[in-house]
Coordinates of N, CA and C and ligand atoms in Angstrom, one line a residue:
M1 N 12.9 -30.5 25.6 CA 12.7 -29.0 25.5 C 13.7 -28.3 26.4
I2 N 14.1 -27.1 25.9 CA 15.0 -26.3 26.7 C 14.2 -25.2 27.3
S3 N 14.4 -25.0 28.6 CA 13.7 -23.8 29.2 C 14.8 -23.0 30.0
I4 N 14.7 -21.7 29.7 CA 15.6 -20.7 30.4 C 14.7 -19.8 31.2
A5 N 15.0 -19.8 32.5 CA 14.2 -18.9 33.5 C 15.0 -17.7 33.8
I6 N 14.4 -16.5 33.7 CA 15.1 -15.3 34.0 C 14.2 -14.6 35.1
D7 N 14.7 -14.5 36.3 CA 14.0 -13.8 37.4 C 14.8 -12.6 37.8
G8 N 14.1 -11.7 38.5 CA 14.8 -10.6 39.1 C 13.8 -9.4 39.3
P9 N 14.3 -8.4 39.9 CA 13.4 -7.3 40.3 C 13.0 -6.5 39.0
G10 N 12.1 -5.6 39.1 CA 11.6 -4.8 38.0 C 12.7 -3.8 37.5
G11 N 12.8 -3.6 36.2 CA 13.7 -2.6 35.7 C 15.1 -3.1 35.5
A12 N 15.4 -4.4 35.7 CA 16.8 -4.9 35.5 C 17.1 -5.2 34.1
G13 N 16.1 -5.0 33.2 CA 16.3 -5.2 31.8 C 15.8 -6.6 31.3
K14 N 15.1 -7.3 32.2 CA 14.7 -8.7 31.9 C 13.9 -8.8 30.6
S15 N 12.9 -8.0 30.5 CA 12.0 -8.2 29.3 C 12.7 -7.8 28.0
T16 N 13.4 -6.7 28.0 CA 14.1 -6.3 26.8 C 15.1 -7.3 26.4
L17 N 15.9 -7.8 27.4 CA 16.9 -8.8 27.0 C 16.3 -10.1 26.7
A18 N 15.3 -10.6 27.4 CA 14.7 -11.9 27.2 C 14.0 -11.9 25.8
R19 N 13.4 -10.8 25.4 CA 12.7 -10.8 24.1 C 13.7 -10.9 23.0
R20 N 14.8 -10.2 23.1 CA 15.9 -10.2 22.1 C 16.5 -11.6 22.0
L21 N 16.8 -12.1 23.2 CA 17.5 -13.5 23.3 C 16.6 -14.5 22.6
A22 N 15.3 -14.5 23.0 CA 14.3 -15.5 22.5 C 14.3 -15.4 21.0
G23 N 14.3 -14.1 20.4 CA 14.3 -13.9 19.0 C 15.5 -14.6 18.4
E24 N 16.6 -14.4 19.0 CA 17.8 -14.9 18.4 C 17.9 -16.4 18.5
L25 N 17.4 -17.0 19.6 CA 17.4 -18.4 19.8 C 16.3 -19.1 19.1
D26 N 15.3 -18.3 18.7 CA 14.0 -18.9 18.1 C 13.3 -19.7 19.2
F27 N 13.3 -19.2 20.4 CA 12.5 -19.7 21.5 C 11.2 -18.9 21.7
I28 N 10.2 -19.4 22.3 CA 9.1 -18.6 22.7 C 9.4 -17.8 23.9
Y29 N 9.1 -16.5 23.8 CA 9.4 -15.6 25.0 C 8.1 -15.5 25.8
V30 N 8.1 -15.9 27.0 CA 6.9 -15.8 27.9 C 7.2 -14.8 29.0
D31 N 6.5 -13.7 28.9 CA 6.6 -12.6 29.8 C 5.5 -12.8 30.9
T32 N 5.8 -13.4 32.0 CA 4.8 -13.8 32.9 C 4.3 -12.5 33.7
G33 N 5.1 -11.5 33.7 CA 4.7 -10.2 34.4 C 3.5 -9.7 33.7
A34 N 3.4 -9.9 32.3 CA 2.3 -9.4 31.6 C 1.0 -10.1 32.0
M35 N 1.1 -11.3 32.4 CA -0.1 -12.0 32.9 C -0.6 -11.4 34.2
Y36 N 0.3 -11.2 35.1 CA -0.1 -10.5 36.4 C -0.6 -9.1 36.2
R37 N 0.0 -8.4 35.2 CA -0.4 -7.1 34.9 C -1.9 -7.1 34.3
A38 N -2.2 -8.1 33.5 CA -3.5 -8.2 32.9 C -4.6 -8.4 34.0
I39 N -4.2 -9.2 35.0 CA -5.2 -9.5 36.1 C -5.3 -8.2 36.9
G40 N -4.2 -7.5 37.1 CA -4.2 -6.2 37.9 C -5.1 -5.2 37.2
L41 N -4.9 -5.2 35.8 CA -5.7 -4.2 35.0 C -7.2 -4.5 35.1
Y42 N -7.5 -5.8 35.1 CA -8.9 -6.2 35.1 C -9.5 -5.8 36.5
A43 N -8.7 -6.0 37.5 CA -9.2 -5.6 38.9 C -9.4 -4.1 39.0
L44 N -8.5 -3.4 38.5 CA -8.6 -1.9 38.5 C -9.8 -1.4 37.8
R45 N -10.0 -2.0 36.6 CA -11.2 -1.6 35.8 C -12.5 -2.0 36.5
A46 N -12.4 -3.1 37.2 CA -13.7 -3.6 37.9 C -13.9 -2.8 39.2
G47 N -12.9 -1.9 39.5 CA -13.1 -1.1 40.7 C -12.9 -1.9 42.0
V48 N -12.1 -3.0 41.9 CA -11.9 -3.9 43.0 C -10.5 -3.5 43.6
S49 N -10.4 -3.6 44.9 CA -9.1 -3.3 45.5 C -8.1 -4.5 45.2
T50 N -7.0 -4.1 44.6 CA -6.1 -5.2 44.2 C -5.4 -5.9 45.4
K51 N -5.6 -5.3 46.6 CA -5.0 -5.9 47.8 C -6.0 -6.9 48.4
D52 N -7.2 -6.9 48.0 CA -8.3 -7.7 48.6 C -8.3 -9.1 47.9
E53 N -7.7 -10.0 48.6 CA -7.5 -11.4 48.0 C -8.9 -12.0 47.6
E54 N -9.8 -11.9 48.5 CA -11.1 -12.6 48.2 C -11.8 -11.9 47.0
A55 N -11.8 -10.6 46.9 CA -12.4 -9.9 45.8 C -11.7 -10.1 44.5
V56 N -10.4 -10.2 44.6 CA -9.6 -10.5 43.3 C -9.9 -11.9 42.9
A57 N -9.9 -12.8 43.8 CA -10.1 -14.3 43.5 C -11.5 -14.4 42.9
A58 N -12.5 -13.7 43.3 CA -13.8 -13.8 42.7 C -13.9 -13.3 41.3
L59 N -12.9 -12.6 40.9 CA -12.9 -12.1 39.5 C -12.3 -13.1 38.5
L60 N -11.5 -14.0 39.1 CA -10.7 -14.9 38.2 C -11.6 -15.8 37.2
P61 N -12.7 -16.3 37.6 CA -13.5 -17.0 36.6 C -14.0 -16.2 35.4
K62 N -13.9 -14.9 35.6 CA -14.4 -14.0 34.5 C -13.2 -13.6 33.6
I63 N -12.0 -14.1 33.9 CA -10.8 -13.7 33.2 C -10.3 -14.8 32.3
R64 N -10.2 -14.4 31.0 CA -9.6 -15.4 30.1 C -8.4 -14.7 29.4
L65 N -7.2 -15.3 29.6 CA -6.0 -14.7 29.1 C -5.5 -15.5 27.9
E66 N -5.0 -14.9 26.9 CA -4.4 -15.6 25.8 C -3.2 -14.9 25.4
L67 N -2.1 -15.7 25.1 CA -0.9 -15.1 24.6 C -0.8 -15.5 23.2
R68 N -0.5 -14.5 22.3 CA -0.3 -14.7 20.9 C 1.1 -14.2 20.5
Y69 N 1.6 -14.7 19.5 CA 2.9 -14.2 19.1 C 2.8 -13.6 17.7
V70 N 3.1 -12.3 17.6 CA 3.0 -11.7 16.3 C 4.4 -11.2 16.0
D71 N 5.0 -11.7 14.9 CA 6.4 -11.4 14.5 C 7.3 -11.6 15.7
G72 N 7.1 -12.7 16.5 CA 8.0 -13.0 17.6 C 7.6 -12.2 18.9
A73 N 6.8 -11.2 18.8 CA 6.5 -10.4 20.0 C 5.2 -10.9 20.7
Q74 N 5.3 -10.9 22.0 CA 4.1 -11.5 22.7 C 3.0 -10.4 22.8
V75 N 1.8 -10.8 22.4 CA 0.6 -10.0 22.5 C -0.3 -10.7 23.5
I76 N -0.8 -9.9 24.5 CA -1.7 -10.5 25.5 C -3.1 -10.0 25.3
L77 N -4.0 -11.0 25.3 CA -5.4 -10.7 25.1 C -6.1 -11.0 26.4
L78 N -6.9 -10.0 26.9 CA -7.7 -10.1 28.1 C -9.1 -10.2 27.6
N79 N -9.8 -11.3 27.8 CA -11.1 -11.5 27.3 C -11.2 -11.0 25.8
G80 N -10.2 -11.3 25.0 CA -10.3 -11.0 23.6 C -9.7 -9.6 23.3
E81 N -9.5 -8.8 24.3 CA -9.0 -7.4 24.0 C -7.5 -7.4 24.1
D82 N -6.8 -6.8 23.1 CA -5.4 -6.7 23.2 C -5.0 -5.6 24.2
V83 N -4.4 -6.0 25.3 CA -4.1 -5.1 26.4 C -2.6 -4.9 26.5
S84 N -1.9 -5.3 25.5 CA -0.4 -5.2 25.6 C 0.1 -3.8 26.0
S85 N -0.5 -2.8 25.5 CA -0.1 -1.4 25.8 C -0.7 -1.0 27.2
A86 N -2.0 -1.3 27.3 CA -2.7 -0.8 28.6 C -2.0 -1.3 29.8
I87 N -1.4 -2.5 29.8 CA -0.8 -3.1 31.0 C 0.5 -2.4 31.4
R88 N 1.0 -1.6 30.5 CA 2.3 -0.9 30.8 C 2.1 0.4 31.6
A89 N 0.8 0.8 31.8 CA 0.6 2.0 32.5 C 1.2 1.9 33.9
E90 N 1.7 3.0 34.4 CA 2.4 3.1 35.7 C 1.6 2.4 36.9
E91 N 0.3 2.7 36.9 CA -0.5 2.2 38.1 C -0.7 0.7 38.0
V92 N -0.5 0.2 36.8 CA -0.7 -1.3 36.7 C 0.4 -2.1 37.3
S93 N 1.6 -1.4 37.4 CA 2.8 -2.2 37.9 C 2.5 -2.6 39.4
M94 N 2.0 -1.6 40.2 CA 1.8 -1.9 41.6 C 0.5 -2.8 41.7
A95 N -0.4 -2.7 40.8 CA -1.6 -3.5 40.9 C -1.2 -5.0 40.6
A96 N -0.3 -5.2 39.6 CA 0.2 -6.5 39.3 C 1.0 -7.1 40.5
S97 N 1.8 -6.3 41.2 CA 2.5 -6.8 42.3 C 1.5 -7.1 43.4
N98 N 0.4 -6.3 43.6 CA -0.6 -6.6 44.6 C -1.3 -7.9 44.3
V99 N -1.8 -8.1 43.1 CA -2.5 -9.3 42.8 C -1.6 -10.6 42.8
G100 N -0.3 -10.4 42.5 CA 0.6 -11.5 42.5 C 0.9 -12.0 43.9
A101 N 0.5 -11.3 44.9 CA 0.7 -11.8 46.3 C -0.4 -12.8 46.8
H102 N -1.5 -12.9 45.9 CA -2.6 -13.7 46.3 C -2.5 -15.1 45.8
P103 N -2.5 -16.2 46.6 CA -2.3 -17.5 46.2 C -3.3 -18.0 45.1
P104 N -4.6 -17.6 45.1 CA -5.5 -18.0 44.0 C -5.0 -17.5 42.6
V105 N -4.5 -16.3 42.6 CA -4.0 -15.7 41.4 C -2.8 -16.5 40.9
R106 N -1.9 -16.9 41.7 CA -0.7 -17.6 41.3 C -1.1 -19.0 40.8
A107 N -2.1 -19.6 41.5 CA -2.5 -20.9 41.1 C -3.2 -20.9 39.7
F108 N -3.9 -19.8 39.5 CA -4.6 -19.6 38.2 C -3.6 -19.5 37.0
L109 N -2.4 -19.0 37.3 CA -1.5 -18.8 36.2 C -0.4 -19.9 36.1
L110 N -0.2 -20.6 37.2 CA 0.9 -21.6 37.2 C 0.8 -22.7 36.1
Q111 N -0.3 -23.3 36.0 CA -0.4 -24.4 35.0 C -0.2 -24.0 33.6
T112 N -0.8 -22.8 33.3 CA -0.6 -22.3 31.9 C 0.9 -22.1 31.6
Q113 N 1.6 -21.5 32.6 CA 3.0 -21.2 32.4 C 3.8 -22.5 32.3
R114 N 3.5 -23.5 33.1 CA 4.2 -24.8 33.0 C 3.9 -25.5 31.7
D115 N 2.6 -25.4 31.2 CA 2.3 -26.1 30.0 C 3.0 -25.5 28.8
M116 N 3.3 -24.2 28.8 CA 4.0 -23.5 27.7 C 5.4 -24.1 27.6
A117 N 6.0 -24.4 28.7 CA 7.4 -25.0 28.7 C 7.4 -26.5 28.3
K118 N 6.2 -27.1 28.3 CA 6.2 -28.5 27.9 C 6.2 -28.7 26.4
T119 N 5.7 -27.7 25.7 CA 5.5 -27.9 24.3 C 6.4 -27.0 23.4
S120 N 7.2 -26.1 24.0 CA 8.1 -25.3 23.3 C 9.4 -25.0 24.0
N121 N 10.4 -24.7 23.3 CA 11.6 -24.1 24.0 C 11.2 -22.7 24.4
V122 N 11.4 -22.5 25.7 CA 10.9 -21.2 26.2 C 12.0 -20.4 26.9
L123 N 11.9 -19.1 26.9 CA 12.7 -18.2 27.7 C 11.6 -17.5 28.5
M124 N 11.5 -17.8 29.8 CA 10.4 -17.2 30.5 C 10.9 -16.3 31.6
D125 N 10.4 -15.1 31.7 CA 10.9 -14.2 32.7 C 9.8 -13.8 33.7
G126 N 10.2 -13.5 34.9 CA 9.2 -13.2 36.0 C 9.9 -13.0 37.3
R127 N 9.3 -13.5 38.4 CA 9.9 -13.4 39.7 C 10.1 -14.7 40.3
D128 N 9.3 -15.7 39.9 CA 9.4 -17.1 40.6 C 9.6 -18.2 39.6
I129 N 10.1 -17.9 38.4 CA 10.2 -18.9 37.4 C 11.2 -20.0 37.8
G130 N 12.4 -19.6 38.3 CA 13.4 -20.6 38.7 C 13.0 -21.3 40.0
T131 N 12.3 -20.6 40.8 CA 12.0 -21.2 42.2 C 10.7 -21.9 42.2
A132 N 9.7 -21.6 41.4 CA 8.4 -22.2 41.6 C 7.8 -22.7 40.3
V133 N 7.9 -22.0 39.2 CA 7.2 -22.4 38.0 C 8.0 -23.5 37.3
L134 N 9.3 -23.3 37.0 CA 10.1 -24.2 36.3 C 11.3 -24.6 37.2
P135 N 11.1 -25.3 38.3 CA 12.2 -25.7 39.1 C 13.3 -26.5 38.4
D136 N 12.9 -27.2 37.3 CA 13.9 -28.0 36.6 C 14.4 -27.3 35.3
A137 N 14.3 -26.0 35.3 CA 14.7 -25.3 34.1 C 16.1 -25.6 33.7
T138 N 16.4 -25.6 32.4 CA 17.7 -26.0 31.9 C 18.8 -25.0 32.4
L139 N 18.4 -23.7 32.4 CA 19.3 -22.7 32.9 C 18.4 -21.7 33.7
K140 N 18.9 -21.2 34.8 CA 18.3 -20.2 35.6 C 19.2 -19.0 35.8
I141 N 18.6 -17.9 35.5 CA 19.4 -16.6 35.6 C 18.7 -15.7 36.5
Y142 N 19.5 -15.1 37.4 CA 18.9 -14.0 38.3 C 19.5 -12.7 37.9
L143 N 18.7 -11.9 37.2 CA 19.2 -10.7 36.6 C 18.8 -9.5 37.5
T144 N 19.8 -8.8 37.9 CA 19.5 -7.6 38.8 C 20.4 -6.5 38.5
A145 N 20.2 -5.4 39.2 CA 21.0 -4.2 39.1 C 20.6 -3.3 40.3
P146 N 21.5 -2.5 40.8 CA 21.2 -1.6 42.0 C 19.9 -0.8 41.7
A147 N 19.1 -0.6 42.7 CA 17.8 0.1 42.5 C 18.0 1.5 41.9
E148 N 19.1 2.2 42.3 CA 19.4 3.5 41.7 C 19.6 3.5 40.2
V149 N 20.3 2.4 39.8 CA 20.6 2.3 38.4 C 19.3 2.0 37.6
R150 N 18.5 1.1 38.2 CA 17.2 0.8 37.6 C 16.3 2.0 37.5
A151 N 16.3 2.8 38.6 CA 15.4 4.0 38.6 C 15.9 5.0 37.5
A152 N 17.2 5.2 37.4 CA 17.8 6.1 36.4 C 17.4 5.6 35.0
R153 N 17.5 4.3 34.7 CA 17.1 3.8 33.4 C 15.6 4.0 33.1
R154 N 14.8 3.9 34.1 CA 13.4 4.1 34.0 C 13.1 5.5 33.6
V155 N 13.8 6.4 34.3 CA 13.6 7.9 34.1 C 14.0 8.2 32.6
A156 N 15.1 7.6 32.2 CA 15.5 7.8 30.8 C 14.5 7.3 29.8
Q157 N 14.0 6.1 30.1 CA 13.0 5.4 29.2 C 11.8 6.3 29.1
L158 N 11.3 6.9 30.2 CA 10.1 7.7 30.2 C 10.4 9.0 29.4
A159 N 11.6 9.5 29.6 CA 12.0 10.8 28.9 C 12.0 10.6 27.4
E160 N 12.4 9.4 27.0 CA 12.3 9.1 25.5 C 10.9 9.1 25.0
K161 N 10.0 8.8 25.9 CA 8.5 8.8 25.5 C 7.9 10.2 25.7
G162 N 8.8 11.2 26.1 CA 8.3 12.5 26.3 C 7.7 12.8 27.7
T163 N 7.9 11.8 28.6 CA 7.4 12.0 30.0 C 8.5 12.4 31.0
V164 N 8.3 13.5 31.7 CA 9.3 13.9 32.7 C 9.0 13.2 34.0
A165 N 9.9 12.4 34.5 CA 9.6 11.7 35.8 C 10.6 12.1 36.8
D166 N 10.2 12.1 38.1 CA 11.0 12.6 39.2 C 11.8 11.3 39.7
F167 N 13.1 11.4 39.7 CA 14.0 10.3 40.1 C 13.6 9.7 41.4
A168 N 13.5 10.6 42.4 CA 13.2 10.1 43.8 C 11.9 9.3 43.8
G169 N 10.9 9.8 43.1 CA 9.6 9.2 43.1 C 9.7 7.8 42.4
V170 N 10.4 7.7 41.3 CA 10.6 6.5 40.6 C 11.3 5.5 41.5
L171 N 12.4 6.0 42.1 CA 13.2 5.1 43.0 C 12.3 4.5 44.2
E172 N 11.4 5.4 44.7 CA 10.6 4.9 45.8 C 9.6 3.9 45.3
D173 N 9.0 4.1 44.1 CA 8.1 3.0 43.6 C 8.8 1.7 43.4
I174 N 10.1 1.8 42.8 CA 10.8 0.6 42.6 C 11.1 -0.2 43.9
N175 N 11.5 0.6 44.9 CA 11.9 0.0 46.2 C 10.6 -0.6 46.8
R176 N 9.5 0.0 46.7 CA 8.3 -0.4 47.3 C 7.8 -1.8 46.6
R177 N 7.9 -1.8 45.3 CA 7.5 -3.0 44.6 C 8.4 -4.1 44.8
D178 N 9.7 -3.9 44.8 CA 10.7 -4.9 45.1 C 10.5 -5.5 46.5
W179 N 10.2 -4.6 47.5 CA 10.1 -5.1 48.8 C 8.8 -6.0 48.9
Q180 N 7.8 -5.6 48.3 CA 6.5 -6.4 48.3 C 6.7 -7.7 47.6
D181 N 7.4 -7.7 46.4 CA 7.6 -8.9 45.7 C 8.5 -9.9 46.4
M182 N 9.4 -9.4 47.2 CA 10.4 -10.2 48.0 C 9.9 -10.7 49.3
H183 N 8.9 -10.1 49.8 CA 8.4 -10.4 51.2 C 7.0 -11.0 51.2
R184 N 6.4 -11.3 50.1 CA 5.1 -12.0 50.1 C 5.3 -13.4 50.6
D185 N 4.2 -14.0 51.1 CA 4.3 -15.4 51.6 C 4.5 -16.4 50.5
I186 N 3.8 -16.2 49.4 CA 3.9 -17.2 48.3 C 4.8 -16.8 47.2
A187 N 5.7 -17.8 46.8 CA 6.6 -17.6 45.7 C 7.2 -16.2 45.7
P188 N 7.9 -15.8 46.7 CA 8.5 -14.5 46.7 C 9.7 -14.4 45.8
L189 N 10.0 -13.2 45.3 CA 11.2 -13.1 44.5 C 12.4 -13.4 45.3
R190 N 13.2 -14.3 44.8 CA 14.5 -14.6 45.4 C 15.3 -15.4 44.4
Q191 N 16.6 -15.3 44.5 CA 17.5 -16.1 43.6 C 17.4 -17.5 43.9
A192 N 17.1 -18.4 42.9 CA 17.1 -19.8 43.2 C 18.6 -20.2 43.5
E193 N 18.8 -21.3 44.3 CA 20.1 -21.7 44.7 C 21.0 -22.0 43.5
D194 N 20.4 -22.6 42.4 CA 21.1 -22.9 41.2 C 21.1 -21.9 40.1
A195 N 20.7 -20.7 40.4 CA 20.6 -19.6 39.4 C 21.9 -18.9 39.3
V196 N 22.3 -18.5 38.1 CA 23.5 -17.7 37.9 C 23.1 -16.2 38.1
L197 N 23.9 -15.5 38.9 CA 23.6 -14.1 39.2 C 24.3 -13.2 38.1
V198 N 23.5 -12.4 37.5 CA 24.1 -11.4 36.6 C 23.6 -10.0 37.0
D199 N 24.6 -9.2 37.3 CA 24.3 -7.8 37.8 C 24.6 -6.9 36.6
T200 N 23.6 -6.2 36.1 CA 23.8 -5.4 34.9 C 24.1 -3.9 35.3
G201 N 24.3 -3.7 36.6 CA 24.6 -2.3 37.0 C 25.7 -1.6 36.3
D202 N 26.7 -2.3 35.9 CA 27.8 -1.7 35.2 C 27.9 -2.0 33.7
L203 N 26.8 -2.6 33.3 CA 26.8 -3.0 31.8 C 25.7 -2.2 31.1
N204 N 26.0 -1.8 29.8 CA 25.0 -1.3 29.0 C 24.2 -2.4 28.4
L205 N 23.1 -2.1 27.7 CA 22.2 -3.1 27.2 C 22.9 -4.1 26.3
E206 N 23.8 -3.6 25.4 CA 24.5 -4.5 24.5 C 25.4 -5.4 25.2
D207 N 26.2 -4.9 26.2 CA 27.0 -5.8 27.0 C 26.2 -6.8 27.8
S208 N 25.1 -6.4 28.3 CA 24.2 -7.3 29.1 C 23.7 -8.4 28.2
F209 N 23.4 -8.0 27.0 CA 22.9 -9.0 26.0 C 24.0 -10.0 25.7
L210 N 25.2 -9.5 25.5 CA 26.3 -10.4 25.2 C 26.7 -11.4 26.3
A211 N 26.6 -10.8 27.6 CA 26.9 -11.6 28.7 C 25.9 -12.8 28.8
L212 N 24.6 -12.5 28.6 CA 23.6 -13.5 28.7 C 23.7 -14.5 27.6
R213 N 24.0 -13.9 26.4 CA 24.1 -14.8 25.2 C 25.2 -15.8 25.4
N214 N 26.3 -15.4 25.9 CA 27.5 -16.3 26.2 C 27.1 -17.3 27.3
L215 N 26.5 -16.8 28.3 CA 26.1 -17.7 29.4 C 25.2 -18.9 28.9
I216 N 24.2 -18.5 28.0 CA 23.3 -19.5 27.5 C 24.0 -20.5 26.6
R217 N 24.9 -20.0 25.8 CA 25.7 -20.9 24.9 C 26.5 -21.8 25.8
E218 N 27.2 -21.3 26.8 CA 28.1 -22.2 27.6 C 27.3 -23.2 28.4
R219 N 26.1 -22.8 28.9 CA 25.3 -23.7 29.8 C 24.4 -24.7 29.0
T220 N 23.9 -24.2 27.9 CA 22.9 -25.1 27.2 C 23.3 -25.6 25.8
G221 N 24.4 -25.0 25.3 CA 24.8 -25.4 24.0 C 24.1 -24.8 22.8
V222 N 23.1 -23.9 23.1 CA 22.4 -23.3 22.0 C 22.8 -21.9 21.8
Ligands
DC1 O1 7.9 -8.1 35.4 P1 6.8 -7.0 35.6 O2 7.4 -5.8 36.1 O3 6.0 -6.8 34.4 O4 5.9 -7.7 36.7 C1 4.8 -6.9 37.3 C2 4.5 -7.5 38.7 O5 3.9 -8.8 38.5 C3 5.7 -7.7 39.6 O6 6.0 -6.6 40.4 C4 5.2 -8.9 40.5 C5 4.2 -9.7 39.6 N1 4.9 -10.9 39.1 C6 4.9 -12.0 39.9 O7 4.5 -11.9 41.0 N2 5.4 -13.1 39.4 C7 5.9 -13.2 38.1 N3 6.4 -14.4 37.7 C8 6.0 -12.1 37.3 C9 5.4 -10.9 37.8

């Protein structure tokens, strides 16, 4: 089986690029962030503080996550409910980052993520795929871009949906979440030693796609 790990901070284009690459390669795309988001959403709905490790851990036995693939797109079901849209809400981003800092939450998701790579060719994106989930991945990519560029892209993305966002506020949220993801004790976001660094700061989406497509061809032969 071939596994491609793509890690990096939020807003670097990971999910958009990974989804398209997986479609082209006919690999299963595993968006691990969606799993953390679903747990964050569950905790928010339960009225539990997402920073409270014990309280969040107590919820885990009540959570059943399923990933389905509809026309190649990942759909995530939380106790049978399709939450693919609900997990994209702004407040869920920080909730996901908060719950992702708790070891029981990471343990809860780790085996599922590993098992997916045993049975299919996968392109998996997240924060700790190359460092913790798939340390033997065929290819590891660390995808990043300067925080200001990621914030500007986010503002543009929101504008497309008709939402006016304040650049400074978006930048602050991005920096806060990056800092938290990079400084937690367990599986922090960092570039694996054997990961290829790709900075999309000066690349548009099409060029980023081509850069990754070429890299995958060179390194894996697919
Ligand atoms: O990729 P994303 O923005 O959807 O991820 C949301 C949060 O989930 C991210 O800020 C940290 C957490 N996460 C994680 O801890 N480990 C992963 N492999 C993926 C996401």
